[in-house]
Short mmCIF file of C-alpha atoms and ligand atoms in Angstrom, two decimals:
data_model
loop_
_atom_site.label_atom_id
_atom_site.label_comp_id
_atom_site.label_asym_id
_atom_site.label_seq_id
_atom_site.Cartn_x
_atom_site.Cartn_y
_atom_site.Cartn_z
CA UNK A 342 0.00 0.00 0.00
CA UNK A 343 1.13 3.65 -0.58
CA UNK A 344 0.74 6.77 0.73
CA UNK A 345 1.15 10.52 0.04
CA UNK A 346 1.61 13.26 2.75
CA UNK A 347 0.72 16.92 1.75
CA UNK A 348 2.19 19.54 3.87
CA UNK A 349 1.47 23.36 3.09
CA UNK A 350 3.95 26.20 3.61
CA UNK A 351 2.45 28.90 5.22
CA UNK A 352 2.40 32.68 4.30
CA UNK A 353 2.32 35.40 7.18
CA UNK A 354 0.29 38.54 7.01
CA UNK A 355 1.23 39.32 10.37
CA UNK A 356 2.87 38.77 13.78
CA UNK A 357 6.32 38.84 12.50
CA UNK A 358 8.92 37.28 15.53
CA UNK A 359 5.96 37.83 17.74
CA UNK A 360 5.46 33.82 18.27
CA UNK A 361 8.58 33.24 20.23
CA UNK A 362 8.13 35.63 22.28
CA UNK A 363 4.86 34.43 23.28
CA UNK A 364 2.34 37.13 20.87
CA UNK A 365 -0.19 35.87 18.18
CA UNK A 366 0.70 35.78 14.66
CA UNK A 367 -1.79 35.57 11.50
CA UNK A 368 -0.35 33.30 8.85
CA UNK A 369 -2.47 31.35 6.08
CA UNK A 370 -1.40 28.25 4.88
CA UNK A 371 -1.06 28.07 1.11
CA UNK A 372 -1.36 26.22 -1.73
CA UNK A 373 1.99 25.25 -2.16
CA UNK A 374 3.93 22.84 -0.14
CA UNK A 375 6.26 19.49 0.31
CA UNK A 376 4.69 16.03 -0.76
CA UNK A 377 6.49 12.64 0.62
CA UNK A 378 4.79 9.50 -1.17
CA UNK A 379 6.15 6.70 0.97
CA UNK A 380 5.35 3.09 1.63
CA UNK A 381 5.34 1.27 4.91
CA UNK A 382 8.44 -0.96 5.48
CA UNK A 383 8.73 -3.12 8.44
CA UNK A 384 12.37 -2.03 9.76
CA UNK A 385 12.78 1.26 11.73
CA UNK A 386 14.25 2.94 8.90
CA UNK A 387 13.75 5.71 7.40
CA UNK A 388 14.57 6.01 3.41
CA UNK A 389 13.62 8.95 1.41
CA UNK A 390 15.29 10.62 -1.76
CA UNK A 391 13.91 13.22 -4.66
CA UNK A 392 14.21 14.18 -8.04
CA UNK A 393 16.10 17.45 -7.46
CA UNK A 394 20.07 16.87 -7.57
CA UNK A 395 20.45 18.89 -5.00
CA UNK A 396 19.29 16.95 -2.36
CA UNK A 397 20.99 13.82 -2.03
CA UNK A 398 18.87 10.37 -0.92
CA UNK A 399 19.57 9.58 2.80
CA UNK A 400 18.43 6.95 5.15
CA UNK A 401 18.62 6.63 9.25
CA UNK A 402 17.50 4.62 11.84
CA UNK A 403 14.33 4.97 14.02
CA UNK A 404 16.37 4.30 17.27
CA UNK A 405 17.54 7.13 19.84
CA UNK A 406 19.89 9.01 19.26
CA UNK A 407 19.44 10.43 16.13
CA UNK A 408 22.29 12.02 15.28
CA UNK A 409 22.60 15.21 13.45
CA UNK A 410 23.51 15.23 9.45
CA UNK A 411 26.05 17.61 8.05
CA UNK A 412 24.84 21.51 8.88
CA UNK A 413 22.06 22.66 5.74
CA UNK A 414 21.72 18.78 4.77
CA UNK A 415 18.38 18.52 4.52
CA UNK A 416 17.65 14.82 5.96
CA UNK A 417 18.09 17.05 9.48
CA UNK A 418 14.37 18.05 9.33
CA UNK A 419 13.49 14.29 8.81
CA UNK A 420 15.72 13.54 11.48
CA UNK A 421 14.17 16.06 14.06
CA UNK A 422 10.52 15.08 13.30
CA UNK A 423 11.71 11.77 14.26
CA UNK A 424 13.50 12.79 17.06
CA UNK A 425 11.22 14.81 18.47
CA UNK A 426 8.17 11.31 18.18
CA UNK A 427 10.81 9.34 19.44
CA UNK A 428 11.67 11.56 22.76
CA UNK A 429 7.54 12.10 23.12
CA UNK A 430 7.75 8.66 23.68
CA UNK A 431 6.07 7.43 20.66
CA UNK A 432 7.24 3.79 19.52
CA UNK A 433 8.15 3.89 15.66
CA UNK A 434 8.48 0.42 15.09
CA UNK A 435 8.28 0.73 11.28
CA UNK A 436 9.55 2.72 8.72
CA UNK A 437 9.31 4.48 5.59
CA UNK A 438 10.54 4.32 1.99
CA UNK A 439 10.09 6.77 -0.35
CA UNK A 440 10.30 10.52 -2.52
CA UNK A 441 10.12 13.96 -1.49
CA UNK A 442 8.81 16.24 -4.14
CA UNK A 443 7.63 19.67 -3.76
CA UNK A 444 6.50 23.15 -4.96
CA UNK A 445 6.93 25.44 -2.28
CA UNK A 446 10.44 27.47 -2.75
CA UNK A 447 12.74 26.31 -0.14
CA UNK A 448 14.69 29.42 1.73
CA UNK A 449 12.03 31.47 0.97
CA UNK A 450 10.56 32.37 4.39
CA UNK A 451 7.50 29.97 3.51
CA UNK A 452 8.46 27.15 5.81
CA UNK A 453 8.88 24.43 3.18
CA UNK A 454 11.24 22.85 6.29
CA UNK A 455 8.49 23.08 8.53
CA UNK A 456 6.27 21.24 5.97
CA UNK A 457 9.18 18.29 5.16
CA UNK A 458 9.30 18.27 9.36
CA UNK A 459 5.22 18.02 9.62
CA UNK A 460 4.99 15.66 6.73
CA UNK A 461 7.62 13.49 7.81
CA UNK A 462 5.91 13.18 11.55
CA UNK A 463 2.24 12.59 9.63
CA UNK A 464 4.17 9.54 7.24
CA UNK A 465 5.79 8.00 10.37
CA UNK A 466 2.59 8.29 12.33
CA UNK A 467 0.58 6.88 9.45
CA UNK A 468 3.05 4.04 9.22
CA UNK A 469 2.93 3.15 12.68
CA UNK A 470 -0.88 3.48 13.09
CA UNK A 471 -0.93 6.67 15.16
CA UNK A 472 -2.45 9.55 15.15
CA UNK A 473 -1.55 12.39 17.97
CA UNK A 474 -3.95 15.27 18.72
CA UNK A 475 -2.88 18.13 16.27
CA UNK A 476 -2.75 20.92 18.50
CA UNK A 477 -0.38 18.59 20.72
CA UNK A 478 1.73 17.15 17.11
CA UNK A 479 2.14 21.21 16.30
CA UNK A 480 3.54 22.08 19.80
CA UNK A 481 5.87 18.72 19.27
CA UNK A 482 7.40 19.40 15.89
CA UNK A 483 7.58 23.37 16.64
CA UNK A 484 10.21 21.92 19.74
CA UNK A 485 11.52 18.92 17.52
CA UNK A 486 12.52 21.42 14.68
CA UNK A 487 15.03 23.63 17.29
CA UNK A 488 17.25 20.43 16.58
CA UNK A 489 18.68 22.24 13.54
CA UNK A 490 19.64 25.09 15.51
CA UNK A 491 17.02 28.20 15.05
CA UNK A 492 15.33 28.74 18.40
CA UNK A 493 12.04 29.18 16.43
CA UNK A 494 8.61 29.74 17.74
CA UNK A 495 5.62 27.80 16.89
CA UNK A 496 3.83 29.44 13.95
CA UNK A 497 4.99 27.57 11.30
CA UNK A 498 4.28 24.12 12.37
CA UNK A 499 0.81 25.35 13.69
CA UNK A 500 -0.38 26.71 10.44
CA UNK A 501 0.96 24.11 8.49
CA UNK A 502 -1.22 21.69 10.12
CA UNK A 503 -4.20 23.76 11.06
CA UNK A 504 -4.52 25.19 7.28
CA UNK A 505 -8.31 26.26 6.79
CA UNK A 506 -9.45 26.75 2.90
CA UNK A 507 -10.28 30.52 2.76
CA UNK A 508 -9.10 31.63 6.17
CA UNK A 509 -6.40 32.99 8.21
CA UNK A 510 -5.15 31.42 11.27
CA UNK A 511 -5.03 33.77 14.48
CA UNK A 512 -2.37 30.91 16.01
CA UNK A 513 -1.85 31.95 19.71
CA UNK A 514 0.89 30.66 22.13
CA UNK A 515 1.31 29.27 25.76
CA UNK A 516 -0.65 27.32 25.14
CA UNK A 517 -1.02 26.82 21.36
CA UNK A 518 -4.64 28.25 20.32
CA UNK A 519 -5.71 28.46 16.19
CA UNK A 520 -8.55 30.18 15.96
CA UNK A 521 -9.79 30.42 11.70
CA UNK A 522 -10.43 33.66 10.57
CA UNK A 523 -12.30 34.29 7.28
CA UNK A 524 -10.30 35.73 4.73
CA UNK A 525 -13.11 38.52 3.04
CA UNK A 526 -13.94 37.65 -0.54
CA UNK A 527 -11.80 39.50 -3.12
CA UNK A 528 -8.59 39.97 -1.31
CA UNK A 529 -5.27 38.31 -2.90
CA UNK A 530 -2.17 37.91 -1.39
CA UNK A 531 0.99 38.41 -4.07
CA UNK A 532 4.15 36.07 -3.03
CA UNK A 533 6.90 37.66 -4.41
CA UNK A 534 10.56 36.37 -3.91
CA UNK A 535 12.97 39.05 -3.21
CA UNK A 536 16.09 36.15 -5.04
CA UNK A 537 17.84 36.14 -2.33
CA UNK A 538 17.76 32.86 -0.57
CA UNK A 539 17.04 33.08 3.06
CA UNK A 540 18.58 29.62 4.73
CA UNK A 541 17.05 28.48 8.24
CA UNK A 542 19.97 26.29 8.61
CA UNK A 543 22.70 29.08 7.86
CA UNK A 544 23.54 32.81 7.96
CA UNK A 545 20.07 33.76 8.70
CA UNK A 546 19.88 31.02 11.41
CA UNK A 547 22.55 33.17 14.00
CA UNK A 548 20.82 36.39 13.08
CA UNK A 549 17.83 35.10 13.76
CA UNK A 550 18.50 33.37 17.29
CA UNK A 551 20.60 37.09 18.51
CA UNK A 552 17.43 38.85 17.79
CA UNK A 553 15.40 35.86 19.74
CA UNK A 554 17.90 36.49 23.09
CA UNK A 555 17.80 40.13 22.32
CA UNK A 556 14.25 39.83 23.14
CA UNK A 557 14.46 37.89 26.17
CA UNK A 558 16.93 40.22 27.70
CA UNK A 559 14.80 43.07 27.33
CA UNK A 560 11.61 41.60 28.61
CA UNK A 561 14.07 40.54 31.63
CA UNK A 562 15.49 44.22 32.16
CA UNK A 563 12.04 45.62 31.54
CA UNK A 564 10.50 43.46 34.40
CA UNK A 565 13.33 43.99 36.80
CA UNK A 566 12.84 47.91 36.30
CA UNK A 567 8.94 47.55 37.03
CA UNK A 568 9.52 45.30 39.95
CA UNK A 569 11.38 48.04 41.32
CA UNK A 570 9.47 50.77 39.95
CA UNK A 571 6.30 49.14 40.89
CA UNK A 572 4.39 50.21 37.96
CA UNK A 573 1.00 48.72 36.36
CA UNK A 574 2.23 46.02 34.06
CA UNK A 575 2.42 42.17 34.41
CA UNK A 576 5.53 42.23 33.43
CA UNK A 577 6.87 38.30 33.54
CA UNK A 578 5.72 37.69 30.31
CA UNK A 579 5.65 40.44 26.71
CA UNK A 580 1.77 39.02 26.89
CA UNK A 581 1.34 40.49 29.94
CA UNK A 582 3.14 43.81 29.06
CA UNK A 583 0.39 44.07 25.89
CA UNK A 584 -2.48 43.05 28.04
CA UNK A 585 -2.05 46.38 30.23
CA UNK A 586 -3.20 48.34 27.01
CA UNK A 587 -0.96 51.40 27.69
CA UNK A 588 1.71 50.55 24.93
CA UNK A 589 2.97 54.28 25.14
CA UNK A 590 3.39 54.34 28.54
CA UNK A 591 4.55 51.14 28.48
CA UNK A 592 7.18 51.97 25.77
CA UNK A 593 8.48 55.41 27.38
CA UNK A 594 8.84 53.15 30.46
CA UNK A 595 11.08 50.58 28.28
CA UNK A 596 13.31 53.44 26.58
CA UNK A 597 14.32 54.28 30.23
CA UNK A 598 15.87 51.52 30.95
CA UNK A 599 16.76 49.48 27.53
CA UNK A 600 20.18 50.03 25.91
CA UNK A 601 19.38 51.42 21.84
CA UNK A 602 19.19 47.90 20.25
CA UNK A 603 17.27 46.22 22.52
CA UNK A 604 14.89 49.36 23.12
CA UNK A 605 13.93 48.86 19.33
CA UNK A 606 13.58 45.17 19.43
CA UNK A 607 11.43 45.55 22.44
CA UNK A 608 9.19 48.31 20.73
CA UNK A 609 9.26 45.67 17.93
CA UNK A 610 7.74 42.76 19.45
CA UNK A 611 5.11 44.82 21.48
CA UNK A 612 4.00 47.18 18.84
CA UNK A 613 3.44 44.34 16.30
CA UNK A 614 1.44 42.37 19.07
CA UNK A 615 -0.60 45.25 19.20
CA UNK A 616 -0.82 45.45 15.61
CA UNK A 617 -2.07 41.52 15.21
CA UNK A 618 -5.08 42.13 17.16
CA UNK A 619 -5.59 44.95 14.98
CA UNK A 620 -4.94 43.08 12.02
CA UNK A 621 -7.71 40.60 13.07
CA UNK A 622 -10.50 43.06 13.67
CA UNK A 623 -9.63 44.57 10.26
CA UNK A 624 -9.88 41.19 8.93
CA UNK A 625 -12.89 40.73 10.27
CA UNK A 626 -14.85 43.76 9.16
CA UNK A 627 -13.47 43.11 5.70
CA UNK A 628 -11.10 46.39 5.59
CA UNK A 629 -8.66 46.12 3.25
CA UNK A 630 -7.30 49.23 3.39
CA UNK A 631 -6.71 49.46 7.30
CA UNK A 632 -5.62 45.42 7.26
CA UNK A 633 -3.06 46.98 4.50
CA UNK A 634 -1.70 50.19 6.34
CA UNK A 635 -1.21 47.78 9.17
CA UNK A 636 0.90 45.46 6.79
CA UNK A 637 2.92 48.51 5.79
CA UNK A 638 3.69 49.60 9.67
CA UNK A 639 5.14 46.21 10.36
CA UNK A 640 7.05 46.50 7.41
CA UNK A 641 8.58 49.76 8.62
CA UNK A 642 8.95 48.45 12.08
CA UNK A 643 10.59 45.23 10.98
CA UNK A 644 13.18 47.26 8.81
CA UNK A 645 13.84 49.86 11.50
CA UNK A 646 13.29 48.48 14.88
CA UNK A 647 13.90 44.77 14.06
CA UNK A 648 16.35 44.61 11.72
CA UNK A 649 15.16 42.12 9.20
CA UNK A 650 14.80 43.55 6.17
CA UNK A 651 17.32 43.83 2.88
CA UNK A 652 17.14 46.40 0.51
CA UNK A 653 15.64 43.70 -2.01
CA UNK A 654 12.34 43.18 0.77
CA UNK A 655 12.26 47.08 0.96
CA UNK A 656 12.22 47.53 -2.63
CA UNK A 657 9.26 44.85 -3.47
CA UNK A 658 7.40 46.38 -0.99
CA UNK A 659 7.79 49.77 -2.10
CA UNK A 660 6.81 48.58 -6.07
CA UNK A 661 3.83 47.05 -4.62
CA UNK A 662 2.58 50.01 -3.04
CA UNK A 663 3.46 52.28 -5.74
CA UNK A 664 1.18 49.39 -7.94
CA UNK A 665 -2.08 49.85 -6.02
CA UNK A 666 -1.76 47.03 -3.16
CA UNK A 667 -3.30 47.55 -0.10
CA UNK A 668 -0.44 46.82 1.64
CA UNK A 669 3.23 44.96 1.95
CA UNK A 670 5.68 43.50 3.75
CA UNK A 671 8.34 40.92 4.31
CA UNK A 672 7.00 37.58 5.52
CA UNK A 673 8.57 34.94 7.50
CA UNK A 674 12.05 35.72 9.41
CA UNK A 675 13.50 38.06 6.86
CA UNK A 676 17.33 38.28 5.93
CA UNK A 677 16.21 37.44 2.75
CA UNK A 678 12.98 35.52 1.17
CA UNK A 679 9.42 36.79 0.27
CA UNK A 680 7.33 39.89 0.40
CA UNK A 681 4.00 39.35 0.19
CA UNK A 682 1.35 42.18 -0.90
CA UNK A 683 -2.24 42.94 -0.13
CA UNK A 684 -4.50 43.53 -3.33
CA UNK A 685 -8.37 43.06 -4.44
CA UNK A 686 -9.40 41.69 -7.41
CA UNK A 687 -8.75 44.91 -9.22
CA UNK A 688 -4.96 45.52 -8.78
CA UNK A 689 -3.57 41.97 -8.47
CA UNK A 690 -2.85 42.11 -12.20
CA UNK A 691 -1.20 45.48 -12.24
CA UNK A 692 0.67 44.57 -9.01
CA UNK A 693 2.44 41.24 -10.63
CA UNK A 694 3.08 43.26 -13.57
CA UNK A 695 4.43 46.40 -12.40
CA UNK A 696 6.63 43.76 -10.33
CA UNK A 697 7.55 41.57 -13.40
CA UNK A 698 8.67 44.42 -15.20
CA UNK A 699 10.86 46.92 -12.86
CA UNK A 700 11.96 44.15 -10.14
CA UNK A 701 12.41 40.71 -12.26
CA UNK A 702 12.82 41.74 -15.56
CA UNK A 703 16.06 44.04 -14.82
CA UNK A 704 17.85 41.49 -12.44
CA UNK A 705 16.61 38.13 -14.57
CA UNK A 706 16.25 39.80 -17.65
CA UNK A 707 13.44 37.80 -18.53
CA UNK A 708 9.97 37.58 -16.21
CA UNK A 709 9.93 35.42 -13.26
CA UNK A 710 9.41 31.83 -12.74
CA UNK A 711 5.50 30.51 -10.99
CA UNK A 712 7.41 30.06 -8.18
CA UNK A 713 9.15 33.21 -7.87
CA UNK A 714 5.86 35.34 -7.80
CA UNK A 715 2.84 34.04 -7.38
CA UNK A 716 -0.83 34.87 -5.81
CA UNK A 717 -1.15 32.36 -2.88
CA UNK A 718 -4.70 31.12 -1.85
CA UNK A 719 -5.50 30.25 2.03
CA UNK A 720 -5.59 26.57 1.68
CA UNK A 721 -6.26 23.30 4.16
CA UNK A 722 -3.69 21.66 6.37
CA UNK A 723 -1.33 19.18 6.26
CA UNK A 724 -3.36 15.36 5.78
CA UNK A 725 -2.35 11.54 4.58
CA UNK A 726 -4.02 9.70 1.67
CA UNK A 727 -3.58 6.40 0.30
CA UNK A 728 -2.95 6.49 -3.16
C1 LIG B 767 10.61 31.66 11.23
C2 LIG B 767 10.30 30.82 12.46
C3 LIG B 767 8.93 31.18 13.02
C4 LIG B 767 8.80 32.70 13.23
C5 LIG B 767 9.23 33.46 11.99
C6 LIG B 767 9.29 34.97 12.22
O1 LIG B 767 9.72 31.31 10.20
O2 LIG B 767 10.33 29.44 12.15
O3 LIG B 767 8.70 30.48 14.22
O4 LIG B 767 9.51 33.11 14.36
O5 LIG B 767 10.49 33.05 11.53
O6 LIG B 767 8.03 35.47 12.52
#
């Protein structure tokens, strides 16, 4: 008997490196992802190749430990979905055999690793006969994917598996909450690669985890000052900071005591909390424009406060805007990847083209590839079928 996995990337609208530090985000999951078509075989072994030349075929052992691969070989996001089963206690007896094939750009900031890691935990599951609750699978694999070495939050596992057609996921932490939120009818999201490649497992990896402890040393010095200071704010956690509602008092407060840098990563993370539950209600009432302008202030933030952005993001957002979308901004970590670009049915042509022509054509000299720009629809979660 065989089987195929599908296992979506994800876009994010917004929340951008809100989810480690314990804030909502608003990703959909797309239609695009990672596909593993696999058959059951009766040793604890895991044996999977693909097409591409670039990724070699591998095969491991289901039996602790599983050591690490070469850094940026990609069998290390098989390995830590199996990892992380095998240290929840689950008892892979049996393996798998088979291809990985895929159309979701990898290094792209739409967590095609956190789809090979999902879809690798649903084929092992499947061949084993065992099914975990998915909120429960999504908190796993979010902590089994750390095993390649970003200290990432949860989103990307979450919305890979939680995927609703035609809605956004409002995916909250501590403990993991997905809540679907209708996407209006009309509004497109544009996917636009900014070509340069933004690797979990590399350069953008140690950026990514000094912004990550950046963060959790200025939530510390914040709640040592209001300990002392005895202010309003429940200060253990930057939930609790948001949850006081006085994010200018709250910020004056922080610019007191924070050095520069971690003053603007601190504004960061709050102000883009506050800008998710925003986001939402925008959502909700079916305001484009206002869901946009929102898009456009993380941007900013992101670029300024954060530090995430490349001239490349900044420029495709910029086009976008210039184009008629609502709204833009990088999506995923940053340091490279995607922008992605609120329009209506009206101005998604004009957007792609206006893109095609004065950021593709002069660096490719040709228009992009589908999977350099594309529009991306809100699509269903990760699942198993027998083929
Ligand atoms: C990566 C991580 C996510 C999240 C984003 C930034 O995709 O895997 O957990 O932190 O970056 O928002």
């Amino acid at each position: 008997m065989s089987w195929r996995v599908t296992a979506p990337g994800r876009v994010n609208l917004i929340g951008e490196h809100t989810d480690y530090n314990g804030l909502p985000v608003l990703p959909i999951a797309i239609d695009r992802g990672i596909r593993v078509d696999f058959r059951v075989v009766d040793d604890p072994v895991v044996r999977l190749d693909s097409p591409s030349s670039h990724f070699a075929p591998f095969a491991f052992q289901l039996k602790r430990p599983i050591e690490a691969a070469a850094r940026g070989d990609w069998s290390n996001y098989v390995r830590a979905a199996s990892r992380g089963l095998l240290e929840h206690g689950v008892r892979l007896e049996r393996g798998i055999k088979g291809t990985v094939t895929g159309d979701v750009p990898i290094a792209s900031g739409l967590s095609s690793s956190s789809a090979l890691v999902v879809a690798s935990a649903l084929a092992l599951l499947k061949a084993n006969e065992l099914t975990l609750p998915l909120l429960r699978l999504a908190a796993l694999m979010a902590r089994a994917e750390r095993f390649v070495g970003l200290e990432g939050g949860g989103m990307d596992q979450a919305a890979c598996l939680h995927g609703v057609a035609g809605h956004a996921l409002r995916i909250a932490f501590d403990p993991l909450r997905v809540k679907p939120v209708r996407v209006p009818e009309g509004w497109r999201w544009v996917v636009a690669s900014s070509l340069v490649r933004a690797e979990k497992s590399a350069r953008a990896r140690d950026a990514y985890n000094e912004r990550a402890r950046q963060c959790r040393e200025a939530l510390e010095e914040v709640r040592d000052a209001v300990g002392v200071e005895r202010t309003p704010y429940q200060a253990s956690s930057y939930r609790g900071l948001v949850s006081a509602g006085d994010l200018d008092g709250l910020l004056r407060h922080a610019r007191r005591v924070l050095a520069p840098v971690l003053f603007r990563r601190f504004r960061h993370v709050v102000t883009e909390g506050r800008r998710v539950a925003l986001a939402e209600q925008a959502m909700s009432d079916g305001d484009l424009h206002r869901f946009g302008d929102l898009m456009v202030q993380s941007h900013e933030s992101l670029r300024d406060d954060y530090e995430v952005s490349t001239p490349e993001l900044d420029e495709l957002v910029t086009l976008a805007r210039e184009a008629g979308a609502a709204g833009a901004r990088l999506t995923g970590a940053g340091f490279g990847g995607c922008a992605v670009a609120l329009c209506d049915d009206g101005t998604v042509a004009r957007v792609m083209e206006a893109l095609a022509a004065r950021f593709y054509e002069p660096r490719l000299g040709g228009p992009p590839r589908g999977d350099m720009m594309f529009a991306a629809k809100p699509s269903g979660g990760a699942g198993v079928q027998e083929m």
